Amino acid sequence: TNNFSFSNNDLFNSSAPPDNHIPSVQWMPSSVTISSPADTTAPVISDITVSATSTNGATIEWKTDELADSQVKYGLDNNYGATTTLDSVATTTHQVVIKSLTPGTTYHFAVLSIDQAGNLATSPDQVFTTKKETIVSLTPASQEVEQNKEFSLDVNVSNVENLSGVAFDLNFDPSLVSFASISEGTFLSQGCNTSLQAGLDPNNNGKLIVGITRLGSSCGGVSGSGNIATLNFKSLTKAGTNNFSFSNNDLFNSSAPP
């Protein structure tokens, strides 16, 4: 806004000086406001990436060519149905974390950014898939054996990434079954030597302690699904149902601790 104003102003009449000044004159100012054109252009969205996924979440990143806020709508199809909490911080580099998702599921999403003039930009439909849940299981899940008979349980892992070691305790009723032996599966030994340690807890003969580790810093981890070990037991003379269960269990990848 520019303000026009008078200074050093005077009016004269036809009298001889100094009586030719006209008194009591009000000089009125004026102003002009120069306005910029209204911003009606939405931000330009670019470089949309799904920078990380887990079993129950995903991190979405994108850029805009001007300062704008951040939000993502998502769902099982392109009707979406869910929206993240608006991040109102104006920025050109955006990151939104989506939580509470279902493992092994494909989601549709679109990113939203509104600039400081209120113009909304929405990206085309995109997709990502959450990681499948890692499962460690005993198979068969149930079996019936006669008294005084040997039987086996396979310890299997599914949907694992970069696995370099496993540790677990297997609990059982020592009045019904006894531990006989363990043999290592082929999954962890792919392309690498391994260390297998197994034995009964000296203070609890109903707890088998097992640890298997890939050896060598250059080995890295293995991904996918496979057999970790086979456990051999023997039923005793007492009839009943034994329930095998894991405790103190952990899986390790080839990254540095923790």
XYZ file of N, CA and C in Angstrom:
774
model
N 0.849 -1.199 0.000
C 0.000 0.000 0.000
C 0.874 1.234 0.000
N 0.626 2.137 -0.952
C 1.360 3.399 -1.010
C 0.432 4.530 -0.568
N 0.917 5.398 0.322
C 0.148 6.538 0.808
C 0.691 7.817 0.177
N -0.150 8.528 -0.596
C 0.206 9.829 -1.147
C -0.126 10.906 -0.116
N 0.794 11.839 0.080
C 0.544 12.929 1.044
C 1.217 14.213 0.555
N 0.623 15.367 0.939
C 1.174 16.680 0.577
C 2.196 17.127 1.607
N 3.131 17.955 1.156
C 4.068 18.660 2.059
C 4.494 19.958 1.376
N 4.952 20.898 2.185
C 5.352 22.216 1.655
C 4.255 22.803 0.757
N 3.009 22.663 1.148
C 1.888 23.055 0.311
C 1.369 24.456 0.689
N 0.864 25.188 -0.307
C 0.328 26.536 -0.081
C -0.576 26.915 -1.248
N -1.554 27.786 -0.974
C -2.405 28.370 -2.000
C -2.259 29.889 -1.945
N -2.271 30.520 -3.108
C -2.064 31.973 -3.173
C -3.257 32.627 -3.845
N -3.574 33.875 -3.368
C -4.606 34.655 -4.061
C -3.947 35.828 -4.788
N -4.759 36.735 -5.329
C -4.209 37.820 -6.156
C -3.769 39.051 -5.366
N -3.851 38.942 -4.032
C -3.366 40.070 -3.210
C -1.856 40.120 -3.276
N -1.384 41.244 -2.860
C 0.067 41.388 -2.828
C 0.627 40.640 -1.626
N 1.817 40.030 -1.748
C 2.445 39.376 -0.583
C 2.603 40.395 0.542
N 2.582 39.967 1.818
C 2.391 38.576 2.284
C 0.941 38.219 2.514
N 0.016 39.073 2.055
C -1.406 38.787 2.307
C -2.022 37.882 1.254
N -1.207 37.341 0.353
C -1.786 36.525 -0.707
C -1.906 35.029 -0.361
N -1.560 34.600 0.893
C -1.736 33.201 1.317
C -3.185 32.968 1.697
N -3.771 31.915 1.182
C -5.145 31.569 1.527
C -5.121 30.707 2.791
N -5.734 31.165 3.875
C -5.675 30.417 5.150
C -6.705 29.285 5.185
N -6.552 28.415 6.218
C -7.529 27.370 6.561
C -7.859 26.468 5.367
N -6.803 25.962 4.747
C -6.987 25.004 3.651
C -6.704 23.588 4.169
N -7.596 22.621 3.906
C -7.387 21.224 4.303
C -6.880 20.437 3.095
N -5.711 19.908 3.209
C -5.088 19.124 2.143
C -5.356 17.632 2.393
N -6.088 16.957 1.530
C -6.537 15.581 1.736
C -5.561 14.581 1.092
N -5.058 13.597 1.876
C -4.148 12.577 1.321
C -4.911 11.525 0.518
N -4.165 10.670 -0.128
C -4.745 9.573 -0.895
C -3.832 8.351 -0.799
N -4.375 7.133 -1.011
C -3.556 5.908 -0.978
C -3.952 4.990 -2.120
N -3.033 4.124 -2.506
C -3.307 3.115 -3.514
C -2.728 1.790 -3.010
N -3.508 0.707 -3.091
C -3.066 -0.627 -2.680
C -2.811 -1.468 -3.924
N -1.589 -2.023 -4.004
C -1.190 -2.862 -5.134
C -1.237 -4.307 -4.659
N -2.140 -5.107 -5.156
C -2.323 -6.485 -4.699
C -1.682 -7.464 -5.679
N -1.143 -8.572 -5.093
C -0.580 -9.620 -5.941
C -1.706 -10.514 -6.435
N -1.521 -11.204 -7.550
C -2.564 -12.093 -8.060
C -2.857 -13.218 -7.070
N -4.086 -13.650 -6.962
C -4.464 -14.736 -6.061
C -3.777 -16.033 -6.495
N -3.271 -16.806 -5.472
C -2.636 -18.106 -5.740
C -3.731 -19.155 -5.879
N -3.918 -19.650 -7.076
C -4.923 -20.686 -7.322
C -4.294 -21.970 -7.847
N -2.962 -22.057 -7.737
C -2.244 -23.215 -8.267
C -1.904 -24.187 -7.146
N -2.324 -25.425 -7.276
C -2.034 -26.451 -6.272
C -0.562 -26.847 -6.317
N -0.033 -27.344 -5.213
C 1.357 -27.819 -5.219
C 1.553 -28.959 -6.226
N 2.758 -29.085 -6.722
C 3.118 -30.204 -7.586
C 3.759 -31.280 -6.718
N 3.157 -32.476 -6.703
C 3.650 -33.603 -5.903
C 4.593 -34.447 -6.747
N 5.728 -34.842 -6.158
C 6.701 -35.661 -6.885
C 7.409 -36.606 -5.918
N 8.153 -37.554 -6.497
C 9.037 -38.459 -5.743
C 8.311 -39.190 -4.613
N 7.157 -39.754 -4.912
C 6.433 -40.540 -3.907
C 7.133 -41.884 -3.732
N 7.486 -42.226 -2.497
C 8.140 -43.501 -2.214
C 7.549 -44.107 -0.945
N 7.522 -45.422 -0.919
C 7.229 -46.153 0.316
C 8.593 -46.544 0.874
N 9.091 -45.747 1.802
C 10.481 -45.899 2.235
C 10.677 -47.044 3.213
N 9.611 -47.520 3.831
C 9.729 -48.644 4.768
C 8.371 -49.297 4.955
N 8.380 -50.618 5.116
C 7.173 -51.351 5.483
C 7.517 -52.335 6.589
N 6.536 -52.644 7.409
C 6.659 -53.674 8.431
C 5.411 -54.536 8.360
N 5.223 -55.418 9.338
C 4.027 -56.253 9.324
C 2.769 -55.437 9.562
N 2.892 -54.300 10.256
C 1.685 -53.525 10.604
C 1.799 -52.034 10.316
N 2.742 -51.635 9.455
C 2.875 -50.218 9.170
C 3.659 -49.949 7.891
N 3.636 -48.681 7.489
C 4.379 -48.247 6.300
C 4.715 -46.771 6.444
N 5.855 -46.373 5.877
C 6.283 -44.979 5.870
C 6.237 -44.459 4.437
N 5.474 -43.380 4.235
C 5.291 -42.793 2.906
C 6.017 -41.450 2.866
N 6.766 -41.208 1.805
C 7.495 -39.941 1.649
C 7.203 -39.356 0.267
N 7.209 -38.026 0.176
C 7.043 -37.354 -1.110
C 7.562 -35.918 -1.002
N 7.595 -35.226 -2.140
C 8.047 -33.835 -2.191
C 6.992 -32.972 -2.855
N 6.986 -31.677 -2.522
C 6.149 -30.702 -3.226
C 7.029 -29.526 -3.642
N 6.571 -28.793 -4.661
C 7.360 -27.674 -5.173
C 7.137 -26.382 -4.389
N 6.283 -26.426 -3.360
C 6.078 -25.278 -2.482
C 5.685 -25.785 -1.099
N 5.722 -24.898 -0.131
C 5.386 -25.275 1.236
C 3.938 -25.757 1.307
N 3.734 -26.900 1.961
C 2.393 -27.482 2.060
C 2.363 -28.455 3.231
N 1.143 -28.841 3.650
C 1.006 -29.792 4.754
C 1.043 -31.224 4.232
N 0.824 -32.213 5.129
C 1.021 -33.615 4.764
C -0.110 -34.483 5.319
N -0.643 -35.360 4.460
C -1.674 -36.300 4.872
C -1.747 -37.425 3.851
N -2.169 -38.606 4.293
C -2.301 -39.751 3.393
C -3.670 -40.396 3.632
N -4.366 -40.696 2.547
C -5.572 -41.512 2.651
C -5.229 -42.900 2.131
N -5.823 -43.947 2.759
C -5.428 -45.311 2.425
C -6.573 -46.276 2.709
N -6.466 -47.467 2.146
C -7.484 -48.484 2.344
C -7.205 -49.698 1.479
N -8.119 -50.661 1.490
C -7.923 -51.905 0.757
C -8.196 -51.770 -0.729
N -8.812 -50.655 -1.149
C -9.001 -50.378 -2.570
C -8.917 -48.871 -2.768
N -9.163 -48.399 -3.985
C -8.985 -46.970 -4.242
C -10.150 -46.109 -3.778
N -11.045 -46.711 -2.999
C -12.029 -45.903 -2.273
C -11.470 -45.454 -0.916
N -10.318 -46.032 -0.556
C -9.577 -45.699 0.665
C -10.430 -45.939 1.916
N -10.981 -44.935 2.532
C -11.787 -45.145 3.728
C -11.111 -44.764 5.020
N -9.792 -44.561 5.003
C -9.060 -44.137 6.205
C -8.102 -43.019 5.826
N -7.831 -42.138 6.783
C -6.941 -40.994 6.554
C -6.059 -40.802 7.775
N -4.795 -40.518 7.545
C -3.898 -40.240 8.660
C -4.207 -38.871 9.256
N -3.724 -38.660 10.469
C -3.866 -37.361 11.117
C -3.105 -36.303 10.313
N -3.730 -35.157 10.105
C -3.093 -34.092 9.326
C -1.839 -33.583 10.027
N -0.737 -33.536 9.294
C 0.482 -32.871 9.754
C 0.481 -31.479 9.147
N 0.188 -30.481 9.966
C -0.022 -29.129 9.457
C 1.263 -28.340 9.242
N 2.415 -28.928 9.535
C 3.686 -28.232 9.323
C 3.916 -28.041 7.823
N 4.119 -26.789 7.413
C 4.337 -26.490 5.996
C 5.771 -26.836 5.610
N 5.932 -27.711 4.627
C 7.251 -28.168 4.222
C 7.206 -28.599 2.767
N 8.377 -28.797 2.175
C 8.441 -29.326 0.809
C 8.865 -30.798 0.789
N 9.319 -31.333 1.930
C 9.667 -32.750 2.050
C 8.747 -33.368 3.090
N 8.009 -34.371 2.694
C 6.912 -34.886 3.509
C 7.165 -36.336 3.901
N 6.745 -36.686 5.116
C 6.838 -38.068 5.589
C 5.649 -38.359 6.497
N 4.941 -39.437 6.204
C 3.792 -39.849 7.007
C 3.932 -41.341 7.305
N 3.707 -41.723 8.561
C 3.750 -43.123 8.982
C 2.316 -43.622 9.178
N 1.981 -44.704 8.505
C 0.676 -45.342 8.659
C 0.845 -46.529 9.594
N -0.029 -46.622 10.602
C 0.092 -47.670 11.615
C -1.154 -48.552 11.643
N -1.065 -49.610 12.461
C -2.190 -50.520 12.743
C -2.723 -51.191 11.479
N -1.819 -51.639 10.629
C -2.201 -52.348 9.414
C -2.175 -53.856 9.642
N -2.639 -54.603 8.657
C -2.699 -56.058 8.742
C -1.500 -56.669 8.008
N -0.816 -57.652 8.603
C 0.333 -58.261 7.924
C -0.045 -58.904 6.597
N 0.898 -58.841 5.644
C 0.726 -59.501 4.362
C -0.453 -59.017 3.553
N -0.740 -57.712 3.614
C -1.932 -57.160 2.956
C -1.530 -56.021 2.018
N -2.162 -55.961 0.850
C -1.921 -54.881 -0.105
C -2.881 -53.728 0.178
N -2.329 -52.530 0.286
C -3.107 -51.318 0.545
C -2.946 -50.338 -0.606
N -4.020 -49.617 -0.903
C -3.984 -48.487 -1.821
C -3.820 -47.203 -0.997
N -3.143 -46.210 -1.600
C -3.009 -44.937 -0.896
C -2.824 -43.796 -1.889
N -3.106 -42.588 -1.419
C -2.832 -41.357 -2.163
C -2.351 -40.321 -1.155
N -1.380 -39.504 -1.561
C -0.869 -38.463 -0.667
C -1.589 -37.151 -0.967
N -1.770 -36.352 0.089
C -2.480 -35.080 -0.009
C -1.597 -33.978 0.552
N -1.567 -32.844 -0.145
C -0.847 -31.667 0.355
C -1.629 -30.410 -0.006
N -1.831 -29.548 0.978
C -2.510 -28.266 0.783
C -1.500 -27.154 1.040
N -1.364 -26.219 0.072
C -0.409 -25.130 0.252
C -1.000 -24.047 1.153
N -0.221 -23.003 1.388
C -0.624 -21.976 2.342
C -1.749 -21.088 1.822
N -2.076 -21.220 0.537
C -3.208 -20.494 -0.023
C -4.472 -21.351 -0.038
N -4.368 -22.595 0.455
C -5.528 -23.468 0.519
C -5.750 -24.331 -0.705
N -4.777 -24.417 -1.605
C -4.917 -25.235 -2.808
C -4.515 -26.677 -2.516
N -5.385 -27.625 -2.821
C -5.168 -29.038 -2.528
C -4.590 -29.765 -3.736
N -3.547 -30.575 -3.463
C -3.001 -31.480 -4.478
C -3.164 -32.913 -3.976
N -3.611 -33.796 -4.860
C -3.798 -35.211 -4.527
C -3.070 -36.054 -5.557
N -2.300 -37.014 -5.098
C -1.538 -37.851 -6.022
C -2.423 -38.912 -6.654
N -1.980 -39.511 -7.752
C -2.676 -40.694 -8.276
C -2.606 -41.847 -7.274
N -3.418 -42.850 -7.480
C -3.461 -44.021 -6.610
C -2.132 -44.761 -6.638
N -1.685 -45.183 -5.452
C -0.447 -45.957 -5.304
C -0.771 -47.193 -4.458
N 0.160 -48.164 -4.425
C -0.049 -49.353 -3.602
C 1.236 -49.726 -2.868
N 1.062 -50.401 -1.735
C 2.167 -51.056 -1.033
C 1.611 -52.308 -0.360
N 2.491 -53.214 0.003
C 2.084 -54.446 0.687
C 2.868 -54.578 1.984
N 2.174 -54.787 3.078
C 2.845 -54.998 4.359
C 3.538 -56.360 4.366
N 4.544 -56.481 5.211
C 5.275 -57.737 5.294
C 4.437 -58.804 5.998
N 4.645 -60.032 5.583
C 3.968 -61.143 6.247
C 4.542 -61.340 7.648
N 3.696 -61.802 8.533
C 4.128 -62.031 9.907
C 5.046 -63.254 9.969
N 6.167 -63.131 10.677
C 7.074 -64.255 10.873
C 6.465 -65.227 11.884
N 6.459 -66.487 11.548
C 5.861 -67.510 12.400
C 6.880 -68.624 12.642
N 7.054 -68.990 13.893
C 7.840 -70.168 14.263
C 6.853 -71.206 14.775
N 6.857 -72.375 14.166
C 5.836 -73.368 14.492
C 6.452 -74.739 14.749
N 5.689 -75.545 15.467
C 6.017 -76.949 15.662
C 5.061 -77.781 14.814
N 5.615 -78.690 14.027
C 4.753 -79.570 13.222
C 5.167 -81.021 13.445
N 4.186 -81.903 13.514
C 2.757 -81.605 13.430
C 2.262 -80.845 14.656
N 1.152 -80.126 14.464
C 0.590 -79.354 15.575
C 0.054 -80.266 16.665
N -0.398 -81.440 16.289
C -0.844 -82.437 17.266
C -0.631 -83.821 16.675
N -0.399 -84.778 17.522
C -0.240 -86.162 17.079
C -0.527 -87.094 18.250
N -0.876 -88.309 17.922
C -1.151 -89.317 18.945
C -0.121 -90.439 18.806
N 0.558 -90.745 19.892
C 1.576 -91.795 19.879
C 1.289 -92.793 20.989
N 1.747 -93.991 20.792
C 1.607 -95.020 21.823
C 2.647 -94.803 22.906
N 2.439 -95.433 24.028
C 3.405 -95.373 25.111
C 4.709 -96.042 24.692
N 5.792 -95.444 25.195
C 7.133 -95.991 24.945
C 7.511 -95.970 23.467
N 7.103 -94.934 22.768
C 7.406 -94.805 21.350
C 8.133 -93.486 21.082
N 9.059 -93.530 20.110
C 9.745 -92.301 19.698
C 8.895 -91.534 18.692
N 8.992 -90.220 18.746
C 8.294 -89.363 17.785
C 9.099 -88.086 17.596
N 8.774 -87.337 16.556
C 9.567 -86.148 16.198
C 8.677 -84.920 16.055
N 9.286 -83.768 16.273
C 8.662 -82.465 16.024
C 9.613 -81.646 15.173
N 9.103 -81.038 14.115
C 9.896 -80.113 13.299
C 9.673 -78.690 13.781
N 10.756 -77.937 13.919
C 10.686 -76.510 14.222
C 10.878 -75.766 12.907
N 9.833 -75.088 12.463
C 9.860 -74.401 11.164
C 9.682 -72.901 11.351
N 10.254 -72.137 10.446
C 10.091 -70.687 10.449
C 9.524 -70.262 9.103
N 8.613 -69.271 9.139
C 7.989 -68.781 7.904
C 8.112 -67.270 7.821
N 8.335 -66.780 6.606
C 8.307 -65.340 6.302
C 9.329 -64.555 7.112
N 10.536 -65.059 7.170
C 11.586 -64.379 7.916
C 12.528 -63.679 6.944
N 13.149 -62.593 7.408
C 14.119 -61.861 6.585
C 15.449 -61.762 7.315
N 16.505 -62.105 6.597
C 17.865 -61.866 7.075
C 18.148 -62.567 8.399
N 17.689 -63.790 8.549
C 17.839 -64.526 9.806
C 19.251 -65.074 9.932
N 19.869 -64.820 11.075
C 21.216 -65.338 11.315
C 21.291 -66.249 12.535
N 20.229 -66.310 13.329
C 20.256 -67.181 14.492
C 18.907 -67.286 15.156
N 18.726 -68.349 15.944
C 17.489 -68.563 16.669
C 17.822 -69.138 18.044
N 17.048 -68.739 19.033
C 17.209 -69.274 20.378
C 15.826 -69.461 20.981
N 15.628 -70.582 21.670
C 14.335 -70.810 22.316
C 14.474 -71.894 23.381
N 13.540 -71.872 24.307
C 13.350 -72.960 25.249
C 12.064 -73.679 24.852
N 12.094 -74.994 24.866
C 10.886 -75.772 24.589
C 10.467 -76.484 25.865
N 9.259 -76.187 26.312
C 8.759 -76.722 27.576
C 7.859 -77.933 27.329
N 7.982 -78.953 28.186
C 7.157 -80.158 28.059
C 6.998 -80.803 29.437
N 6.131 -81.771 29.500
C 5.862 -82.474 30.756
C 6.787 -83.692 30.833
N 7.809 -83.668 31.703
C 8.771 -84.783 31.746
C 8.193 -86.077 32.314
N 6.972 -86.004 32.865
C 6.343 -87.246 33.331
C 5.672 -87.986 32.177
N 5.522 -87.300 31.038
C 4.874 -87.909 29.872
C 5.839 -88.207 28.742
N 6.827 -87.318 28.517
C 7.769 -87.501 27.411
C 9.177 -87.186 27.888
N 10.143 -87.746 27.188
C 11.547 -87.443 27.471
C 12.238 -87.013 26.186
N 13.203 -86.101 26.316
C 13.956 -85.628 25.152
C 14.988 -86.663 24.779
N 15.111 -86.927 23.444
C 16.072 -87.917 22.961
C 17.233 -87.269 22.217
N 16.933 -86.452 21.177
C 18.013 -85.873 20.376
C 17.475 -84.724 19.536
N 18.414 -84.005 18.917
C 18.060 -82.917 18.013
C 18.935 -83.001 16.780
N 18.366 -82.715 15.623
C 19.140 -82.603 14.396
C 18.813 -81.271 13.735
N 19.843 -80.609 13.238
C 19.652 -79.277 12.652
C 18.998 -79.372 11.286
N 18.090 -78.437 11.009
C 17.489 -78.348 9.692
C 18.426 -77.685 8.696
N 17.961 -77.530 7.476
C 18.818 -77.013 6.404
C 18.678 -75.496 6.199
N 17.723 -74.863 6.873
C 17.441 -73.462 6.549
C 18.587 -72.544 6.951
N 19.021 -72.616 8.197
C 20.067 -71.706 8.664
C 21.450 -72.047 8.105
N 21.638 -73.271 7.648
C 22.967 -73.686 7.183
C 23.196 -73.395 5.705
N 22.286 -72.683 5.057
C 22.456 -72.375 3.645
C 23.721 -71.542 3.422
N 24.700 -72.136 2.723
C 25.911 -71.411 2.355
C 26.773 -70.975 3.519
N 26.632 -71.592 4.673
C 27.353 -71.118 5.848
C 27.431 -72.215 6.892
N 28.513 -72.235 7.667
C 28.600 -73.128 8.812
C 27.751 -72.585 9.949
N 27.295 -73.479 10.802
C 26.447 -73.081 11.919
C 26.938 -73.708 13.218
N 26.483 -73.125 14.306
C 26.749 -73.671 15.636
C 25.414 -74.058 16.265
N 25.282 -75.323 16.679
C 24.072 -75.823 17.322
C 24.394 -76.172 18.764
N 23.642 -75.585 19.670
C 23.773 -75.911 21.087
C 22.395 -76.269 21.622
N 22.306 -77.426 22.282
C 21.017 -77.881 22.800
C 21.247 -78.765 24.016
N 20.362 -78.637 24.975
C 20.449 -79.484 26.159
C 19.332 -79.163 27.125
N 19.090 -80.079 28.041
C 18.065 -79.876 29.052
C 18.547 -78.893 30.105
N 17.655 -78.088 30.601
C 17.943 -77.193 31.708
C 18.326 -78.045 32.913
N 19.513 -77.817 33.493
C 19.932 -78.659 34.631
C 18.999 -78.552 35.837
N 18.223 -77.483 35.895
C 17.304 -77.303 37.020
C 15.863 -77.652 36.666
N 15.649 -78.069 35.410
C 14.284 -78.360 34.972
C 14.359 -79.328 33.795
N 14.129 -80.609 34.055
C 14.252 -81.593 32.972
C 13.037 -81.613 32.047
N 12.145 -80.626 32.231
C 11.044 -80.426 31.298
C 11.251 -79.201 30.431
N 12.497 -78.745 30.331
C 12.807 -77.580 29.495
C 14.048 -77.879 28.664
N 13.874 -77.847 27.338
C 14.979 -78.021 26.408
C 15.439 -76.652 25.934
N 16.730 -76.358 26.063
C 17.289 -75.071 25.667
C 18.035 -75.261 24.349
N 17.667 -74.456 23.332
C 18.222 -74.620 21.986
C 18.735 -73.282 21.471
N 19.900 -73.305 20.827
C 20.432 -72.133 20.138
C 21.147 -72.553 18.871
N 20.829 -71.917 17.742
C 21.490 -72.207 16.470
C 21.903 -70.879 15.850
N 23.180 -70.780 15.438
C 23.708 -69.516 14.922
C 24.532 -69.762 13.670
N 24.359 -68.901 12.675
C 25.236 -68.910 11.504
C 26.583 -68.311 11.904
N 27.677 -68.921 11.446
C 29.016 -68.506 11.851
C 29.694 -67.707 10.732
N 30.465 -66.696 11.133
C 31.237 -65.921 10.169
C 30.567 -64.617 9.817
N 31.333 -63.532 9.897
C 30.777 -62.206 9.648
C 30.357 -62.015 8.197
N 30.907 -62.810 7.285
C 30.585 -62.653 5.873
C 29.368 -63.482 5.445
N 28.817 -64.259 6.364
C 27.713 -65.148 5.993
C 26.411 -64.391 5.748
N 26.157 -63.353 6.538
C 24.883 -62.663 6.413
C 23.744 -63.534 6.905
N 22.520 -63.158 6.539
C 21.352 -63.905 6.985
C 20.646 -64.576 5.827
N 19.642 -65.377 6.159
C 18.834 -66.061 5.157
C 17.383 -65.589 5.287
N 16.673 -65.619 4.176
C 15.290 -65.137 4.153
C 14.380 -66.192 3.556
N 13.113 -66.138 3.969
C 12.130 -67.060 3.433
C 11.542 -67.939 4.512
N 11.371 -69.208 4.183
C 10.760 -70.164 5.108
C 11.522 -71.477 5.027
N 11.560 -72.204 6.141
C 12.239 -73.486 6.118
C 12.308 -74.133 7.484
N 13.024 -75.257 7.525
C 13.149 -76.054 8.749
C 14.370 -75.619 9.548
N 14.137 -75.334 10.821
C 15.228 -74.938 11.718
C 15.870 -76.165 12.353
N 15.044 -77.074 12.846
C 15.565 -78.252 13.536
C 14.468 -79.296 13.636
N 14.887 -80.531 13.870
C 13.968 -81.622 14.187
C 14.289 -82.120 15.592
N 13.278 -82.183 16.434
C 13.441 -82.599 17.819
C 12.845 -84.000 17.983
N 13.624 -84.873 18.590
C 13.188 -86.261 18.776
C 12.895 -86.516 20.252
N 11.711 -87.055 20.514
C 11.270 -87.345 21.878
C 10.831 -88.803 21.974
N 10.591 -89.224 23.208
C 10.054 -90.554 23.452
C 8.932 -90.450 24.460
N 7.816 -91.085 24.155
C 6.713 -91.115 25.116
C 7.045 -92.104 26.227
N 6.555 -91.807 27.414
C 6.799 -92.674 28.557
C 5.588 -93.574 28.801
N 5.569 -94.229 29.922
C 4.524 -95.227 30.176
C 3.250 -94.613 30.745
N 3.302 -93.335 31.096
C 2.124 -92.672 31.653
C 1.282 -92.095 30.515
N -0.030 -92.337 30.561
C -0.928 -91.802 29.542
C -1.305 -90.365 29.887
N -1.528 -89.569 28.869
C -1.917 -88.177 29.086
C -1.591 -87.331 27.866
N -1.923 -86.056 27.939
C -1.667 -85.121 26.838
C -0.560 -84.159 27.246
N 0.488 -84.118 26.454
C 1.595 -83.175 26.691
C 1.450 -81.989 25.750
N 1.583 -80.799 26.269
C 1.554 -79.575 25.460
C 2.951 -78.980 25.393
N 3.516 -78.946 24.188
C 4.816 -78.313 23.979
C 4.605 -76.795 23.818
N 5.478 -76.001 24.421
C 5.360 -74.535 24.301
C 6.735 -73.902 24.301
N 6.831 -72.758 23.601
C 8.080 -71.999 23.555
C 8.139 -70.995 24.702
N 9.355 -70.700 25.142
C 9.596 -69.581 26.055
C 11.016 -69.078 25.807
N 11.302 -67.860 26.275
C 12.636 -67.248 26.097
C 13.090 -67.344 24.645
N 12.161 -67.142 23.722
C 12.465 -67.338 22.310
C 12.861 -66.022 21.644
N 13.760 -66.122 20.672
C 14.215 -64.933 19.965
C 14.768 -65.339 18.607
N 14.622 -64.423 17.651
C 15.224 -64.568 16.335
C 16.199 -63.424 16.138
N 17.311 -63.694 15.486
C 18.343 -62.684 15.287
C 18.600 -62.501 13.802
N 18.848 -61.250 13.395
C 19.249 -61.007 12.016
C 20.715 -60.639 11.987
N 21.225 -60.387 10.797
C 22.660 -60.159 10.632
C 23.074 -58.716 10.880
N 22.131 -57.874 11.311
C 22.474 -56.484 11.646
C 23.200 -56.461 12.977
N 23.804 -55.308 13.250
C 24.505 -55.155 14.528
C 23.488 -55.082 15.666
N 23.871 -55.558 16.895
C 22.972 -55.421 18.037
C 22.628 -53.967 18.250
N 21.460 -53.662 18.894
C 20.495 -54.593 19.446
C 19.443 -54.991 18.446
